[in-house]
């Protein structure tokens, strides 16, 4: 648009919990290590397809090691969230990034999920849904007490805001 | 106000049993005739025994279904009070459901030909809630036609309008659109002649099997090919299939849209249509979030398009026949008519789908061309590798398919890019997308309940983004793909400033 300033979405204010980096690292290890171990064992045991298995193992490590090292830190720089009196705003992803905004008046449910790994690190995933089948906002890696407070606060604001949520 | 307890419970129309009986007999004929002829052709059993078996089967099946339906009708009670519609059903497990009047959003009266013969109609009462879950819909199967029409008008009339209405009382409701025979010109250029032609061949093939004629048909086909050569027979077969499909799709089109009429009664839009099956769809305007102008490739070349409702509580179904899509408010019609009707549906002086559309950057075209070439390259690479190692026939397949696929993929890339765009009016965000069918969706600002921006590493480098607005209506989201990230944000900020301004920076 000529003669106008260039617009961009700013980063949401709050970082997620630092422990999320460890959580994402463990999750990445759980993805990479079993594959590498299985390939390694098979390569040690089976004679004939060994070159193929070794190639697959090398490929797994070449992709997997940077993934385990880089992805969690990258995510930590991208994943951010913010809630105002009017809206919830969150950014997520690492290579592929996503910004989501949902107005308070359209929020239908707010809930948290804690998997076994997240419980270990005292983390929660907060999910905010609207009437749209596609509009849910997910905030990963929040401290579980902060998440519980946030659920209470968002529910209260959403109820106080007029609107039928559709 | 009458005391709710005083209102008597009513029963379904007894003539429904006639519909069930006749319908079941029809099904039995449709299944029984091929089975009988198959068994007789098989020569395994004597003819009288076959007839006896089939007939006794028919009696048992028809008897059981009719008995069940008789019990169902006897055990179904409903009543309509000032506050709600109540329905008690169930032969063994009794169920009692009630829907409050103010939650009722759709009342659809459906009358198949068989229902019409018996003078009854099926009534669906819906609350328009997300997805048609059990319990959000009551079905009366069936009541008399006159009662069904009365019920629809009664349930959809809102209690005393609070603001003075635009429509003078006593005048007939305004008609927004009526069917024009000329609109059938968009049928031959749609996909339906091809789809239905192939489907008809499938059915014919199935029937030859029932009557054990497959071998003789194949023999005749081989004979024909020998006499006329393959290069005459193939185009001939294609022409026959298309002609059959054309006739069938015209028949379906006429059946679905005959007597089509879109009108507004108070604050409800009503679509009535159908030659044999009468369909009537009512849509309360407070469910409408916008419209979508859909221009399928063929119709677009002839300057035509159809209108689909963007509304909450409408199922997003893929029709397997032309004219069975419930979202459609206007069938393929000349574009000017579609735009005028869209304006009237939305109560706007001009349809937002006519807004100026900004195309997306050239980088979006380059991405599509790269995808197209890459997709073809993968297919060809597989063919070549397998062709070199297994059978060289695939090498011929590879170069022949490349001649077809490369231009097709490039055409698709360019076409998809040309259909990308977005724009806005004062109250609407407009998004355009699609490959063969160009879809222009106009979404009212109050219907936008969220925004999602997505960027891949490549899009970040090129300054592009997929910009999505979410809504409670339809499929839940509309996306401007590969838009200029700053520019689409500026447009969105003008449509929904309250939502985005706090999170946007200007540099």
XYZ file of C-alpha atoms in Angstrom:
673
model
C 0.000 0.000 0.000
C 1.868 3.110 -1.181
C 2.227 6.031 1.196
C 1.330 3.940 4.227
C 3.454 2.596 7.018
C 4.318 -1.052 6.920
C 2.397 -3.103 9.459
C 3.475 -6.194 11.299
C 2.299 -8.206 14.283
C 4.414 -7.537 17.345
C 5.610 -10.354 19.592
C 3.261 -11.192 22.488
C 4.552 -9.900 25.846
C 5.180 -13.028 27.897
C 7.690 -15.806 27.433
C 6.697 -19.348 28.360
C 8.412 -21.098 31.266
C 12.153 -21.770 30.886
C 11.532 -25.434 31.847
C 9.707 -25.820 28.524
C 13.121 -26.007 26.810
C 13.963 -29.130 28.823
C 10.519 -30.569 28.140
C 10.829 -30.031 24.373
C 14.345 -31.496 24.461
C 13.131 -34.647 26.205
C 10.267 -34.936 23.753
C 12.660 -34.571 20.809
C 14.957 -37.204 22.334
C 11.982 -39.560 22.670
C 11.353 -39.111 18.946
C 14.957 -39.536 17.790
C 16.606 -42.000 20.199
C 14.271 -45.028 19.682
C 14.635 -44.753 15.902
C 18.429 -44.478 16.159
C 18.656 -47.379 18.635
C 16.483 -49.687 16.511
C 18.496 -48.875 13.386
C 21.776 -49.313 15.265
C 20.806 -52.694 16.729
C 19.528 -53.950 13.382
C 22.753 -52.778 11.681
C 24.809 -54.663 14.253
C 22.757 -57.864 13.909
C 21.815 -58.105 10.246
C 24.585 -58.710 7.768
C 23.034 -58.245 4.361
C 21.164 -54.909 4.562
C 23.866 -53.357 6.750
C 24.957 -50.580 4.324
C 21.346 -49.448 3.974
C 20.757 -49.508 7.731
C 23.945 -47.580 8.428
C 22.949 -44.998 5.832
C 19.536 -44.667 7.486
C 21.190 -44.349 10.901
C 23.533 -41.630 9.672
C 20.626 -39.760 8.097
C 18.645 -40.037 11.353
C 21.550 -38.619 13.350
C 22.327 -35.860 10.854
C 18.712 -34.644 11.099
C 18.081 -35.704 14.695
C 21.023 -34.198 16.577
C 20.528 -30.619 15.324
C 16.769 -31.107 15.892
C 17.299 -32.038 19.542
C 19.794 -29.205 20.082
C 18.221 -26.388 18.082
C 14.450 -26.932 18.019
C 13.777 -26.428 21.777
C 15.825 -23.196 21.965
C 14.319 -21.880 18.763
C 10.821 -22.659 20.026
C 11.573 -20.883 23.299
C 12.317 -17.708 21.347
C 9.119 -18.020 19.287
C 6.552 -19.286 21.797
C 5.025 -16.268 23.509
C 1.610 -15.304 24.807
C -0.383 -12.416 26.099
C -3.866 -11.820 27.439
C -5.510 -8.429 27.628
C -9.028 -7.554 28.743
C -10.117 -7.810 25.108
C -8.233 -10.732 23.616
C -5.868 -13.675 23.934
C -2.829 -13.507 21.670
C -0.232 -16.245 21.180
C 2.651 -17.136 18.887
C 3.954 -20.668 18.370
C 6.052 -22.877 16.106
C 9.708 -22.699 15.086
C 10.327 -23.191 11.345
C 6.653 -22.819 10.603
C 5.303 -20.048 12.834
C 1.789 -19.111 13.764
C 0.188 -16.059 15.357
C -3.343 -16.422 16.777
C -5.765 -13.875 18.182
C -9.136 -14.615 19.766
C -11.348 -11.922 21.278
C -12.507 -12.461 24.891
C -16.161 -12.085 23.899
C -15.912 -15.137 21.619
C -14.163 -17.500 24.018
C -16.219 -20.592 24.779
C -13.976 -22.820 26.886
C -10.617 -22.515 28.583
C -8.874 -25.662 29.789
C -5.477 -27.120 30.541
C -3.893 -30.439 29.652
C -0.906 -31.964 31.492
C 0.701 -35.051 30.037
C 2.954 -37.263 32.166
C 6.092 -35.485 30.915
C 4.582 -32.084 31.565
C 3.649 -33.139 35.118
C 7.276 -34.086 35.656
C 8.359 -30.575 34.707
C 5.332 -28.899 36.393
C 4.111 -27.533 33.037
C 0.661 -27.191 31.435
C -0.766 -26.627 27.985
C -3.569 -24.091 27.978
C -6.249 -24.384 25.280
C -8.693 -21.595 24.492
C -11.546 -22.542 22.156
C -14.032 -20.377 20.309
C -17.176 -21.267 18.378
C -15.075 -21.799 15.264
C -14.070 -25.343 14.430
C -10.612 -23.990 13.544
C -9.892 -21.146 15.957
C -8.485 -22.841 19.090
C -5.426 -21.199 20.650
C -2.894 -23.456 22.382
C -0.224 -22.149 24.717
C 2.421 -24.811 25.422
C 4.871 -24.904 28.291
C 3.243 -22.665 30.912
C 4.114 -23.099 34.587
C 1.216 -25.185 35.909
C 0.267 -22.745 38.684
C 0.354 -19.793 36.315
C -1.822 -21.809 33.900
C -4.382 -22.538 36.608
C -4.542 -18.832 37.527
C -4.874 -17.925 33.864
C -7.782 -20.355 33.394
C -9.608 -18.736 36.313
C -8.902 -15.236 35.048
C -9.852 -15.927 31.410
C -13.034 -17.725 32.415
C -14.036 -14.781 34.587
C -13.333 -12.198 31.869
C -15.019 -14.290 29.178
C -18.139 -14.582 31.311
C -18.189 -10.872 32.098
C -17.859 -9.903 28.421
C -21.198 -9.658 26.648
C -21.688 -11.607 23.446
C -23.099 -14.992 22.464
C -19.690 -16.283 21.367
C -20.710 -16.914 17.772
C -51.094 -17.660 27.119
C -52.504 -21.114 27.446
C -51.392 -23.304 30.255
C -48.866 -25.693 28.768
C -50.407 -28.692 30.518
C -53.726 -28.088 28.730
C -52.332 -28.546 25.245
C -53.100 -31.997 23.959
C -50.434 -34.371 22.705
C -50.722 -35.076 18.996
C -49.879 -38.121 16.949
C -48.119 -38.517 13.624
C -50.223 -38.907 10.504
C -51.368 -42.516 10.007
C -50.830 -42.229 6.267
C -47.098 -42.438 6.993
C -47.641 -46.195 7.248
C -48.752 -46.170 3.606
C -45.500 -44.428 2.659
C -43.464 -47.049 4.497
C -45.361 -49.959 2.950
C -45.106 -48.597 -0.577
C -41.430 -47.708 -0.076
C -40.583 -51.178 1.230
C -42.422 -52.835 -1.661
C -40.387 -50.695 -4.035
C -37.144 -51.730 -2.370
C -38.212 -55.391 -2.510
C -38.930 -55.131 -6.236
C -35.568 -53.449 -6.821
C -33.716 -56.184 -4.971
C -36.075 -59.102 -5.692
C -36.124 -58.849 -9.488
C -32.337 -59.111 -10.011
C -32.082 -61.816 -7.334
C -34.906 -63.824 -8.923
C -33.539 -63.499 -12.423
C -30.065 -64.329 -11.167
C -31.293 -67.488 -9.431
C -33.378 -68.544 -12.431
C -30.465 -67.960 -14.824
C -28.273 -69.964 -12.521
C -30.517 -73.041 -13.044
C -29.612 -74.238 -9.560
C -33.194 -74.299 -8.277
C -36.532 -74.980 -9.983
C -38.426 -71.829 -10.950
C -41.479 -72.310 -8.629
C -39.185 -72.818 -5.634
C -37.283 -69.615 -6.464
C -40.539 -67.640 -6.688
C -41.776 -69.140 -3.419
C -38.525 -68.297 -1.609
C -38.377 -64.737 -2.904
C -42.059 -64.032 -2.227
C -41.963 -65.377 1.316
C -38.815 -63.308 1.920
C -40.639 -60.222 0.689
C -43.623 -60.905 2.941
C -41.428 -61.363 6.019
C -39.294 -58.266 5.376
C -42.185 -55.967 4.462
C -44.254 -57.307 7.353
C -41.493 -56.732 9.905
C -40.694 -53.203 8.749
C -44.344 -52.188 8.535
C -45.037 -53.624 11.986
C -42.076 -51.747 13.414
C -43.216 -48.526 11.778
C -46.775 -49.075 13.017
C -45.476 -49.360 16.586
C -43.204 -46.338 16.098
C -46.092 -44.189 14.865
C -48.350 -45.385 17.684
C -45.719 -44.660 20.305
C -44.749 -41.208 19.017
C -46.434 -38.166 20.516
C -45.614 -34.509 20.122
C -47.048 -31.186 21.129
C -46.345 -27.570 20.349
C -46.876 -25.167 23.210
C -46.219 -21.460 23.552
C -42.747 -22.148 24.930
C -41.490 -25.296 23.307
C -41.896 -28.258 20.999
C -41.930 -31.612 22.787
C -41.464 -35.065 21.309
C -41.899 -38.456 22.964
C -40.550 -41.410 20.994
C -39.311 -44.947 21.392
C -40.953 -48.368 21.283
C -39.077 -49.916 24.192
C -36.688 -47.209 25.338
C -38.877 -44.143 25.780
C -37.339 -40.781 25.039
C -38.626 -37.321 25.779
C -37.072 -34.338 24.060
C -38.008 -30.687 24.156
C -36.716 -27.734 22.173
C -37.488 -24.204 23.263
C -39.081 -22.034 20.631
C -36.510 -19.252 20.816
C -33.738 -21.745 20.076
C -35.377 -22.983 16.873
C -33.442 -21.737 13.847
C -34.497 -23.987 10.992
C -37.707 -25.758 10.095
C -37.282 -27.836 6.956
C -40.237 -29.472 5.263
C -39.223 -32.339 3.016
C -41.695 -34.212 0.818
C -40.454 -37.039 -1.389
C -42.778 -38.052 -4.248
C -44.019 -41.003 -2.206
C -44.822 -38.721 0.727
C -46.681 -36.461 -1.666
C -48.803 -39.342 -2.984
C -49.957 -39.942 0.578
C -50.278 -36.221 1.356
C -47.723 -36.160 4.154
C -44.366 -34.440 4.764
C -41.343 -34.849 7.010
C -40.478 -31.922 9.279
C -36.986 -31.283 10.682
C -36.832 -28.761 13.495
C -33.246 -27.620 14.117
C -31.614 -25.327 16.618
C -28.767 -24.419 14.295
C -26.210 -25.417 16.872
C -22.725 -26.377 15.878
C -22.877 -29.705 14.044
C -26.116 -31.575 13.860
C -25.626 -33.483 17.048
C -28.341 -35.746 18.393
C -30.724 -33.787 20.504
C -30.337 -30.509 18.661
C -32.830 -31.667 16.049
C -36.393 -32.999 16.236
C -37.848 -34.896 13.299
C -41.542 -35.490 12.751
C -41.832 -38.366 10.260
C -44.446 -37.647 9.065
C -47.378 -35.241 9.436
C -49.916 -33.992 6.894
C -48.672 -31.450 4.341
C -50.995 -28.709 5.551
C -49.997 -29.258 9.178
C -46.303 -29.203 8.230
C -46.621 -25.861 6.441
C -48.643 -24.426 9.314
C -46.072 -25.623 11.830
C -43.189 -24.084 9.894
C -44.858 -20.693 9.637
C -45.875 -20.859 13.287
C -42.441 -21.823 14.650
C -40.443 -19.351 12.575
C -42.647 -16.344 13.307
C -40.858 -14.395 15.992
C -42.947 -13.030 18.847
C -44.023 -9.418 18.191
C -41.243 -7.512 16.389
C -39.697 -4.949 18.726
C -38.426 -2.551 16.078
C -40.752 -1.394 13.333
C -40.205 -3.732 10.441
C -39.265 -2.622 6.916
C -41.924 -4.792 5.347
C -45.407 -3.340 5.373
C -47.822 -5.764 7.015
C -50.119 -7.723 4.752
C -47.978 -7.614 1.630
C -46.603 -10.863 0.237
C -42.983 -11.537 1.271
C -40.463 -10.146 -1.237
C -39.057 -12.651 -3.704
C -35.274 -12.255 -4.085
C -34.798 -14.727 -6.934
C -36.749 -17.194 -9.057
C -35.604 -19.958 -11.374
C -34.935 -19.124 -14.983
C -34.723 -21.910 -17.586
C -31.760 -20.099 -19.175
C -29.678 -20.937 -16.095
C -29.575 -24.539 -17.293
C -26.873 -23.428 -19.766
C -24.382 -23.719 -16.896
C -25.148 -27.450 -16.459
C -23.332 -28.790 -19.568
C -20.140 -26.928 -18.618
C -20.083 -28.293 -15.051
C -18.353 -31.472 -13.883
C -21.669 -33.324 -13.554
C -22.054 -34.632 -17.145
C -18.696 -36.403 -16.791
C -19.361 -37.672 -13.258
C -22.894 -38.887 -13.981
C -21.906 -40.354 -17.370
C -19.240 -42.506 -15.724
C -21.641 -43.394 -12.899
C -24.272 -44.471 -15.449
C -21.713 -46.760 -17.101
C -20.995 -48.307 -13.710
C -24.680 -48.971 -13.112
C -25.123 -50.454 -16.602
C -22.092 -52.702 -16.026
C -23.617 -53.886 -12.718
C -26.935 -54.670 -14.411
C -25.240 -56.755 -17.130
C -23.799 -58.818 -14.283
C -27.228 -59.412 -12.692
C -28.587 -60.748 -15.929
C -25.433 -62.685 -16.805
C -24.825 -60.653 -19.953
C -21.261 -59.546 -19.254
C -19.547 -61.931 -21.631
C -21.807 -61.142 -24.565
C -21.419 -57.385 -23.976
C -17.644 -57.699 -23.856
C -17.773 -59.801 -26.992
C -19.801 -57.199 -28.827
C -17.406 -54.481 -27.696
C -14.435 -56.456 -29.003
C -16.304 -57.005 -32.277
C -16.966 -53.290 -32.572
C -13.301 -52.439 -31.956
C -12.228 -54.943 -34.613
C -14.602 -53.442 -37.173
C -14.061 -49.747 -36.478
C -10.543 -49.651 -34.976
C -9.694 -48.492 -31.463
C -9.216 -44.861 -32.502
C -12.826 -44.591 -33.659
C -14.333 -46.474 -30.763
C -12.678 -44.475 -27.958
C -13.942 -41.021 -29.040
C -17.309 -42.604 -29.810
C -17.508 -44.080 -26.303
C -16.501 -40.749 -24.747
C -19.221 -38.961 -26.713
C -21.853 -41.543 -25.689
C -20.821 -41.286 -22.022
C -20.934 -37.487 -22.110
C -24.312 -37.397 -23.850
C -25.768 -39.804 -21.274
C -24.195 -37.715 -18.495
C -25.499 -34.510 -20.015
C -29.056 -35.816 -20.156
C -28.800 -37.121 -16.597
C -27.312 -33.894 -15.212
C -29.942 -31.786 -16.965
C -32.617 -34.042 -15.489
C -31.091 -33.719 -11.994
C -30.702 -29.966 -12.433
C -34.315 -29.512 -13.466
C -35.500 -31.804 -10.675
C -33.493 -29.969 -8.016
C -34.123 -26.373 -9.049
C -37.566 -26.419 -10.652
C -39.819 -23.815 -9.015
C -36.781 -22.437 -7.176
C -37.682 -19.369 -5.215
C -35.624 -17.443 -2.676
C -37.679 -15.133 -0.503
C -37.540 -13.304 2.758
C -40.289 -13.676 5.349
C -39.665 -11.316 8.227
C -36.110 -12.130 9.275
C -36.002 -15.574 7.706
C -34.607 -16.460 4.301
C -36.481 -19.262 2.637
C -35.430 -21.442 -0.289
C -38.130 -23.557 -1.918
C -37.335 -25.766 -4.877
C -37.724 -29.159 -6.491
C -39.822 -30.867 -9.124
C -40.352 -34.369 -7.695
C -38.819 -33.885 -4.269
C -40.020 -30.612 -2.775
C -37.325 -29.050 -0.635
C -37.796 -26.109 1.626
C -34.969 -24.606 3.650
C -35.459 -21.811 6.130
C -32.520 -19.842 7.431
C -32.944 -17.314 10.247
C -30.950 -14.226 9.281
C -29.193 -13.975 12.631
C -27.292 -17.128 11.650
C -25.942 -15.578 8.465
C -22.306 -14.422 8.647
C -21.791 -13.697 4.961
C -22.007 -15.247 1.518
C -19.677 -17.033 -0.818
C -19.817 -16.499 -4.586
C -18.669 -19.740 -6.240
C -17.726 -19.680 -9.908
C -16.898 -23.161 -11.235
C -14.520 -23.040 -14.195
C -17.088 -23.700 -16.938
C -19.722 -21.408 -15.477
C -17.080 -18.692 -14.944
C -16.207 -18.779 -18.669
C -19.902 -18.175 -19.396
C -20.072 -15.424 -16.759
C -22.010 -17.363 -14.131
C -21.747 -18.270 -10.490
C -23.751 -19.589 -7.549
C -24.257 -18.261 -4.041
C -23.618 -20.258 -0.889
C -24.610 -19.196 2.591
C -21.924 -18.699 5.211
C -24.082 -19.467 8.230
C -23.808 -21.220 11.565
C -25.364 -24.640 11.934
C -25.303 -25.576 8.256
C -23.694 -28.890 7.581
C -20.722 -28.761 5.256
C -21.609 -31.700 3.063
C -20.150 -32.761 -0.234
C -23.050 -33.513 -2.550
C -22.960 -36.684 -4.662
C -25.625 -35.301 -6.963
C -26.113 -31.856 -8.423
C -28.465 -29.752 -6.332
C -28.155 -31.579 -3.024
C -25.973 -29.002 -1.289
C -27.951 -27.282 1.471
C -25.615 -24.268 1.585
C -26.672 -23.137 -1.884
C -28.954 -20.103 -1.827
C -28.847 -19.524 -5.595
C -27.841 -22.060 -8.275
C -25.411 -21.125 -11.070
C -26.885 -17.960 -12.575
C -25.522 -14.941 -14.477
C -22.978 -13.132 -12.294
C -24.933 -9.847 -12.215
C -27.957 -11.686 -10.813
C -25.806 -13.478 -8.243
C -24.277 -10.168 -7.139
C -27.674 -8.483 -6.883
C -29.137 -11.375 -4.876
C -26.065 -11.402 -2.595
C -26.597 -7.705 -1.889
C -30.258 -8.307 -1.062
C -29.528 -11.323 1.132
C -27.050 -9.289 3.171
C -29.251 -6.144 3.102
C -26.403 -4.131 1.582
C -26.716 -1.574 -1.236
C -23.992 -3.458 -3.102
C -22.677 -6.970 -2.650
C -19.343 -7.106 -0.800
C -18.287 -9.793 -3.292
C -17.973 -6.968 -5.858
C -15.340 -5.228 -3.711
C -11.972 -4.418 -5.283
C -9.810 -7.496 -4.931
C -6.072 -7.071 -4.453
C -4.086 -9.842 -6.074
C -1.221 -11.470 -4.224
C 2.510 -10.856 -4.938
C 4.270 -12.518 -7.891
C 6.280 -14.546 -5.402
C 3.048 -16.514 -4.758
C 2.989 -17.462 -8.447
C 6.639 -18.551 -8.343
C 5.901 -20.803 -5.334
C 3.009 -22.423 -7.196
C 5.078 -22.977 -10.335
C 7.801 -24.619 -8.243
C 5.234 -26.906 -6.525
C 3.734 -27.834 -9.913
C 7.103 -28.717 -11.441
C 8.192 -30.578 -8.296
C 4.982 -32.643 -8.161
C 5.317 -33.686 -11.809
C 9.056 -34.357 -11.348
C 8.347 -36.760 -8.455
C 5.771 -38.709 -10.479
C 8.061 -38.877 -13.520
C 11.105 -39.834 -11.439
C 9.225 -42.796 -9.965
C 8.065 -43.871 -13.432
C 11.569 -43.584 -14.877
C 13.299 -45.431 -12.039
C 10.769 -48.270 -12.020
C 10.766 -48.229 -15.827
C 14.542 -48.682 -16.036
C 14.681 -51.440 -13.441
C 11.447 -53.402 -13.984
C 9.649 -52.837 -17.261
C 10.425 -50.437 -20.077
C 6.709 -49.941 -20.792
C 6.720 -47.413 -17.953
C 9.285 -45.312 -19.825
C 6.702 -44.793 -22.574
C 4.104 -44.040 -19.913
C 6.553 -41.493 -18.460
C 7.043 -39.402 -21.592
C 3.378 -39.609 -22.626
C 2.194 -38.586 -19.149
C 4.781 -35.777 -19.041
C 3.277 -34.294 -22.215
C -0.092 -34.150 -20.450
C 0.969 -33.462 -16.851
C 3.472 -30.626 -17.371
C 1.034 -28.238 -19.096
C -1.790 -29.315 -16.756
C 0.287 -28.622 -13.649
C 1.533 -25.276 -14.968
C -2.026 -24.325 -15.904
C -3.217 -25.261 -12.407
C -0.433 -23.167 -10.833
C -1.242 -20.087 -12.893
C -4.993 -20.514 -12.439
C -4.668 -20.969 -8.680
C -2.486 -17.856 -8.486
C -4.903 -15.779 -10.562
C -7.715 -16.739 -8.194
C -5.844 -15.514 -5.107
C -6.891 -12.215 -3.637
C -8.450 -10.293 -0.816
C -10.282 -7.043 -0.284
C -12.725 -5.355 2.007
C -15.747 -3.119 2.255
C -16.778 -1.156 5.295
C -18.319 -4.167 7.022
C -16.910 -7.176 5.199
C -13.610 -8.907 4.688
C -13.440 -10.534 1.255
C -11.171 -13.489 0.490
C -10.757 -15.131 -2.910
C -9.214 -18.542 -3.538
C -9.740 -21.756 -5.476
C -8.357 -23.718 -8.382
C -11.066 -24.676 -10.873
C -13.914 -23.167 -8.911
C -13.106 -19.604 -7.931
C -14.599 -18.851 -4.524
C -15.088 -15.312 -3.283
C -16.081 -15.335 0.389
C -17.415 -12.199 2.044
C -17.462 -12.436 5.818
C -19.244 -9.837 7.964
C -16.939 -8.218 10.512
C -19.174 -9.243 13.415
C -18.835 -12.858 12.265
C -15.035 -12.842 12.615
C -14.161 -14.533 15.890
C -10.423 -14.853 15.544
C -7.382 -14.352 13.341
C -4.534 -16.735 12.524
C -1.403 -15.807 10.588
C 0.859 -18.618 9.440
C 4.302 -18.351 7.854
C 6.694 -20.980 6.586
C 10.441 -20.179 6.446
C 10.075 -19.551 2.701
C 7.085 -17.258 3.178
C 9.009 -15.265 5.818
C 11.821 -14.676 3.346
C 9.387 -13.595 0.602
C 7.207 -11.406 2.831
C 4.167 -13.641 2.338
C 1.735 -15.113 4.863
C -1.383 -17.276 4.994
C -3.923 -15.017 6.654
C -6.944 -16.820 8.157
C -10.068 -15.423 9.759
C -12.036 -17.900 11.833
C -15.798 -17.929 12.197
C -18.513 -20.005 13.805
C -20.077 -20.511 10.380
C -19.446 -23.038 7.639
C -16.086 -24.768 7.636
C -14.844 -22.461 10.418
C -12.170 -20.499 8.584
C -11.420 -18.529 5.424
C -7.824 -18.069 4.315
C -6.038 -15.590 2.061
C -3.114 -17.733 0.936
C 0.303 -16.216 0.229
C -0.812 -12.642 0.726
C 1.638 -9.774 1.161
C 2.021 -9.970 4.960
C 2.020 -6.240 5.725
C -0.672 -5.358 3.237
C -3.179 -8.050 4.286
C -2.650 -7.028 7.903
C -3.452 -3.415 7.011
C -6.681 -4.523 5.315
C -7.661 -6.720 8.282
C -6.928 -3.845 10.682
C -9.430 -1.728 8.797
C -12.133 -4.430 9.051
C -11.575 -5.614 12.652
C -9.512 -2.804 14.289
C -10.661 -3.663 17.832
C -9.268 -7.157 17.465
C -5.897 -6.474 15.859
C -4.786 -2.916 16.667
C -3.411 -3.718 20.142
C -1.037 -6.302 18.661
C 0.163 -4.432 15.577
C 3.183 -2.170 15.271
C 3.790 0.323 12.486
C 7.310 0.961 11.318
